[in-house]
mmCIF file of C-alpha atoms in Angstrom:
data_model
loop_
_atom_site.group_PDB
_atom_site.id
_atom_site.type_symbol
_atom_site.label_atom_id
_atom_site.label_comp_id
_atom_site.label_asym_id
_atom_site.label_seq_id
_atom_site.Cartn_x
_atom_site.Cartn_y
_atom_site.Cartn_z
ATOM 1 C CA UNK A 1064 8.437 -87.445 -34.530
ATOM 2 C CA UNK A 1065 8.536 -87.754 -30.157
ATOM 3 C CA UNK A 1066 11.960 -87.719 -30.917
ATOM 4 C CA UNK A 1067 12.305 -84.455 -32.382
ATOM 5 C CA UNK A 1068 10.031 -82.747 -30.112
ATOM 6 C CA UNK A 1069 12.011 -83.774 -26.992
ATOM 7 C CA UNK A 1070 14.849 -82.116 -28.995
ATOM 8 C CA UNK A 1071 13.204 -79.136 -29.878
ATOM 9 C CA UNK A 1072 13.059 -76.066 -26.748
ATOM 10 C CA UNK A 1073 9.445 -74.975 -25.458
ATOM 11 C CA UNK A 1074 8.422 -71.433 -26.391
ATOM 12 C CA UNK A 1075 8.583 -70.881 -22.225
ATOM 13 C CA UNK A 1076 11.859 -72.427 -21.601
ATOM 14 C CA UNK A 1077 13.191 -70.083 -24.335
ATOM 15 C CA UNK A 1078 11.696 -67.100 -22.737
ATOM 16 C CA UNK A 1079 13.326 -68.243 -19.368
ATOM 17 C CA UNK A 1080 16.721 -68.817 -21.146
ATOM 18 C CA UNK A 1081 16.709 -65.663 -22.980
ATOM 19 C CA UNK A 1082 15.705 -63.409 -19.876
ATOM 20 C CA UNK A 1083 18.259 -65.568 -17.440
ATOM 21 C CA UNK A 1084 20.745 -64.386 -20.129
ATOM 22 C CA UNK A 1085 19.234 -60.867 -19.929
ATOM 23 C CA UNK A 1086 19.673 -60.547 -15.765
ATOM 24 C CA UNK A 1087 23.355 -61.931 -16.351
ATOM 25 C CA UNK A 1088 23.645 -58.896 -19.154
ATOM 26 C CA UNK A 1089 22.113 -56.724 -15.932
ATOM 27 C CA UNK A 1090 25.172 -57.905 -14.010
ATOM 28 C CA UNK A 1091 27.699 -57.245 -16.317
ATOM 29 C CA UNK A 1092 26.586 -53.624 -16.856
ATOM 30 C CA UNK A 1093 27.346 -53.062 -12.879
ATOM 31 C CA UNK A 1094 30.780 -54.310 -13.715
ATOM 32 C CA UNK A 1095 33.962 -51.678 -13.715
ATOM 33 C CA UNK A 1096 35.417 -51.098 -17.245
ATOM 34 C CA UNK A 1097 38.967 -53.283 -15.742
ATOM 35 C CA UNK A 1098 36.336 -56.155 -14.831
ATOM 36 C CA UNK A 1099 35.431 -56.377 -17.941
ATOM 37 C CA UNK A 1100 38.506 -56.207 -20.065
ATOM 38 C CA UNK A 1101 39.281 -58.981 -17.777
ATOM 39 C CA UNK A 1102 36.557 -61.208 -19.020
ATOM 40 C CA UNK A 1103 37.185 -61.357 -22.748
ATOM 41 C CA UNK A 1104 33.666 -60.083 -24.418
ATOM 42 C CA UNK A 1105 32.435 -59.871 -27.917
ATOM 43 C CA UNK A 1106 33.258 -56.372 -28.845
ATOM 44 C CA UNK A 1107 29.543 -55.716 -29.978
ATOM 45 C CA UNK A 1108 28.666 -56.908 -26.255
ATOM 46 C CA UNK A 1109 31.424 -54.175 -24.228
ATOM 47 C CA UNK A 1110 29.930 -51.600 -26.491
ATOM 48 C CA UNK A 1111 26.121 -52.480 -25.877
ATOM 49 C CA UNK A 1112 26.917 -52.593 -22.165
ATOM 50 C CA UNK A 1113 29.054 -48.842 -22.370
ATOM 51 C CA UNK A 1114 25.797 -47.595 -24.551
ATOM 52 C CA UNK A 1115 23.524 -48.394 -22.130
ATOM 53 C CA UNK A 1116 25.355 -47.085 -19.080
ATOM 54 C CA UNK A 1117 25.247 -43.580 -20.747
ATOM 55 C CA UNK A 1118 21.276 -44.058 -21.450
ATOM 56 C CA UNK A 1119 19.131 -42.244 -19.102
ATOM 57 C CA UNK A 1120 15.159 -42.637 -20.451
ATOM 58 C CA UNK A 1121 14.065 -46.183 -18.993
ATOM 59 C CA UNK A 1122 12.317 -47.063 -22.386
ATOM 60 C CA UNK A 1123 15.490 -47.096 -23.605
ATOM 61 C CA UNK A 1124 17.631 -48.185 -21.315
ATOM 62 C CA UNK A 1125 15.234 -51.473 -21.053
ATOM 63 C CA UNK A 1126 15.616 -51.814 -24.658
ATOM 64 C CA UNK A 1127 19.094 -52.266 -24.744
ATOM 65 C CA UNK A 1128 19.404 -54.289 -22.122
ATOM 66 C CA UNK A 1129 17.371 -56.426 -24.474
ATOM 67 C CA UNK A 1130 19.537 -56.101 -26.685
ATOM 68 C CA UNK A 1131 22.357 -56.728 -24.484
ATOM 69 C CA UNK A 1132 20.045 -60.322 -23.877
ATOM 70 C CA UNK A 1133 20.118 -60.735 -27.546
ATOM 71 C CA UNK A 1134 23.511 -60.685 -27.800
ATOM 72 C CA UNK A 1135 24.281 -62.868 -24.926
ATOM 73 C CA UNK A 1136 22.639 -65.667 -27.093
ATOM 74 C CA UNK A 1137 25.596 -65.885 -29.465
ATOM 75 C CA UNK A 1138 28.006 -66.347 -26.608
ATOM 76 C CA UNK A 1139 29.127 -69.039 -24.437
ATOM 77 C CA UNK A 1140 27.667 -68.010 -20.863
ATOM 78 C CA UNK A 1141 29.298 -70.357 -18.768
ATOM 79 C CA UNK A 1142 32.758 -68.925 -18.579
ATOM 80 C CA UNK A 1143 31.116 -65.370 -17.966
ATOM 81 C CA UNK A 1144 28.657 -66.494 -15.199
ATOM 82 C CA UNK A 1145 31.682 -68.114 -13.333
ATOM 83 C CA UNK A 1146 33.795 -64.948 -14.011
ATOM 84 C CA UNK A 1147 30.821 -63.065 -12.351
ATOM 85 C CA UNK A 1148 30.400 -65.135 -9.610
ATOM 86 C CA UNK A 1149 33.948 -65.037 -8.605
ATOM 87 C CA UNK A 1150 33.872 -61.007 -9.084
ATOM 88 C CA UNK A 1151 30.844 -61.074 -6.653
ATOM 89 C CA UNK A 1152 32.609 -63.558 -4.137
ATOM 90 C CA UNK A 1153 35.737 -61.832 -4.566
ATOM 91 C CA UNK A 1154 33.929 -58.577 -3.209
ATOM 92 C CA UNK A 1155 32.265 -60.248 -0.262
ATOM 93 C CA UNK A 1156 35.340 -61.458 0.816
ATOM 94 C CA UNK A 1157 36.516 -57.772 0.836
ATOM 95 C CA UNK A 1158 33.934 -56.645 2.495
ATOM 96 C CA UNK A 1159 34.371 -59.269 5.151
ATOM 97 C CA UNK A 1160 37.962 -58.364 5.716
ATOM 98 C CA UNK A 1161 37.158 -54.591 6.288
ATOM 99 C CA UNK A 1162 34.452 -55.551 8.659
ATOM 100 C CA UNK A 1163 36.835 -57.556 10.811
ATOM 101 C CA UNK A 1164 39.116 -54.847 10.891
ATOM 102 C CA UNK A 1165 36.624 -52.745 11.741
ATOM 103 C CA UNK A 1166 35.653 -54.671 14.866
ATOM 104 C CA UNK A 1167 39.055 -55.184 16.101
ATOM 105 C CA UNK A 1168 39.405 -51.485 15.722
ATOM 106 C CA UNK A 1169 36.510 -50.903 18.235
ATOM 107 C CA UNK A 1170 37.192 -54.037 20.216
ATOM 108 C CA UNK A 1171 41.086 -52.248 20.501
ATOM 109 C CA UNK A 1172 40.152 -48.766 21.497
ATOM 110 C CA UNK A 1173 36.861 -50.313 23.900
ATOM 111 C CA UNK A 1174 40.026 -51.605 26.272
ATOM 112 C CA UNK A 1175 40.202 -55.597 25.289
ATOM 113 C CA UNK A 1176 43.561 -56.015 24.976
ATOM 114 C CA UNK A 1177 43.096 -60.147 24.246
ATOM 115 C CA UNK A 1178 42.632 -58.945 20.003
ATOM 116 C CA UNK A 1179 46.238 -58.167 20.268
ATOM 117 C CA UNK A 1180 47.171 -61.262 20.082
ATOM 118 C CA UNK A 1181 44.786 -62.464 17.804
ATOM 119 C CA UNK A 1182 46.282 -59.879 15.512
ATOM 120 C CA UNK A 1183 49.091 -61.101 15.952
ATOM 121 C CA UNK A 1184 48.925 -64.876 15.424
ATOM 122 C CA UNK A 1185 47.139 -63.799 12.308
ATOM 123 C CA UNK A 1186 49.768 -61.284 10.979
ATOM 124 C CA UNK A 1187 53.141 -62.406 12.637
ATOM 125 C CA UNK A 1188 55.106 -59.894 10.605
ATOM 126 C CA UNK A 1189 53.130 -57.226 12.930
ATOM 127 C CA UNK A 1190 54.800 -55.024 14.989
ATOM 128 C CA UNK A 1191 53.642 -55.369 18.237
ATOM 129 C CA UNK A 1192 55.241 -52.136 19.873
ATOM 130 C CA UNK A 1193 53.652 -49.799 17.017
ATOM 131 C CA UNK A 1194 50.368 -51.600 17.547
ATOM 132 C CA UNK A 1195 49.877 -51.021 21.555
ATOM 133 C CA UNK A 1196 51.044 -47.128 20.916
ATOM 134 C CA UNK A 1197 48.463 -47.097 18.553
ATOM 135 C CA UNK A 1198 45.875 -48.602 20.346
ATOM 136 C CA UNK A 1199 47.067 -46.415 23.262
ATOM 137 C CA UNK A 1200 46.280 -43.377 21.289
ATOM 138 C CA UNK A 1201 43.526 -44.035 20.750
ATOM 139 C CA UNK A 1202 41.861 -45.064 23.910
ATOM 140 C CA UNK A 1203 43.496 -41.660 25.527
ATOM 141 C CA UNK A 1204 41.304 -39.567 22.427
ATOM 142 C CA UNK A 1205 38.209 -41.599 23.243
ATOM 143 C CA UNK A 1206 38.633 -40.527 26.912
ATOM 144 C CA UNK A 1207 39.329 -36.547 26.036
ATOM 145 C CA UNK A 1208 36.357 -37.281 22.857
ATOM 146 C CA UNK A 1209 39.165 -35.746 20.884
ATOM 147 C CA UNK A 1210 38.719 -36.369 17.352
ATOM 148 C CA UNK A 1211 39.579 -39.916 16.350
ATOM 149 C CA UNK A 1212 42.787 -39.265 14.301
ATOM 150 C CA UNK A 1213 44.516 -42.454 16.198
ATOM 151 C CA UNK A 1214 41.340 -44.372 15.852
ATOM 152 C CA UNK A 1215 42.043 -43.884 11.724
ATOM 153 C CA UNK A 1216 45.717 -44.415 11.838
ATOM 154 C CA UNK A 1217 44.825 -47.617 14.152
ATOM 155 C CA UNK A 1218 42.634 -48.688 11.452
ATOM 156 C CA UNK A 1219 45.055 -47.847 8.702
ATOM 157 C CA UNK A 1220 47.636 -49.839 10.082
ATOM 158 C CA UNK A 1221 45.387 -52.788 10.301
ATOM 159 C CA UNK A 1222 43.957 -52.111 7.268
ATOM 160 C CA UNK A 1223 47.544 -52.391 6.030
ATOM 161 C CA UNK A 1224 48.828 -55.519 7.699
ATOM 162 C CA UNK A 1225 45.291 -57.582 6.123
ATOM 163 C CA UNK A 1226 46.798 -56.383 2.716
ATOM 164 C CA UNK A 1227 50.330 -57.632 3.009
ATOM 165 C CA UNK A 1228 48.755 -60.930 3.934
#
């Protein structure tokens, strides 16, 4: 009889399972429509989580995403939570990237010329000519506080090079 009881779930570790499953259905509602194709759902499950995206009243809403818990009980979470988490890490990564570019930016046009060559020994394929005009331009429209037109093609440009990488 011990033995069967060790085998059998507690009422509370349910309850933590089912709303652990509930906050990952949270997650996947946040998710673009191409992220989720991507991550091979029950159909019932894509069409809970496009319901409740259109559902305003929170009573509602909350229900479904209980629902949307319920339904995450028949699946296998594993391969979604590791989909999700390499969604989320994939994004922080981005968001790194622009930030960097963003400080070289402002490093560029503030006058230290030393992120040139950082730039380029990490993009070698950049072209170091078009880079110092456009880091030129730009410090000569920070002087005049013309509008920053050279500051954004600066950025593009970098913005560009991090994506060929």
């Amino acid at each position: 009889m011990d033995m069967q009881d060790d085998l059998e779930k507690s009422r509370t570790r349910l309850k933590k399972e089912a709303v652990a499953l509930q906050k990952m259905g949270e997650r996947l509602v946040l998710l673009s429509d191409d992220q989720l194709d991507r991550m091979e759902l029950l159909p019932a499950l894509v069409d809970a989580i496009q319901t409740v995206r259109t559902i305003k009243s929170h009573g509602a809403r909350r229900r479904q995403m209980q629902y949307i818990g319920t339904l995450m009980r028949s699946v296998d979470a594993e391969p979604i939570e590791q989909a999700l988490l390499e969604i989320e890490q994939g994004a922080y990564r981005q968001a790194k990237a622009f930030q960097r570019i963003e400080a070289w930016r402002d490093q560029l046009v503030d006058g230290d010329d030393d992120v040139i060559h950082e730039i380029l020994g990490t993009f070698p394929d950049a072209d170091r000519q078009r880079l110092g005009q456009l880091v030129r331009s730009a410090r000569k429209e920070k002087e005049k506080n013309a509008p920053p037109k050279s500051t954004r093609n600066l950025f593009r440009y970098l913005k560009t090079l991090s994506a060929g990488k």
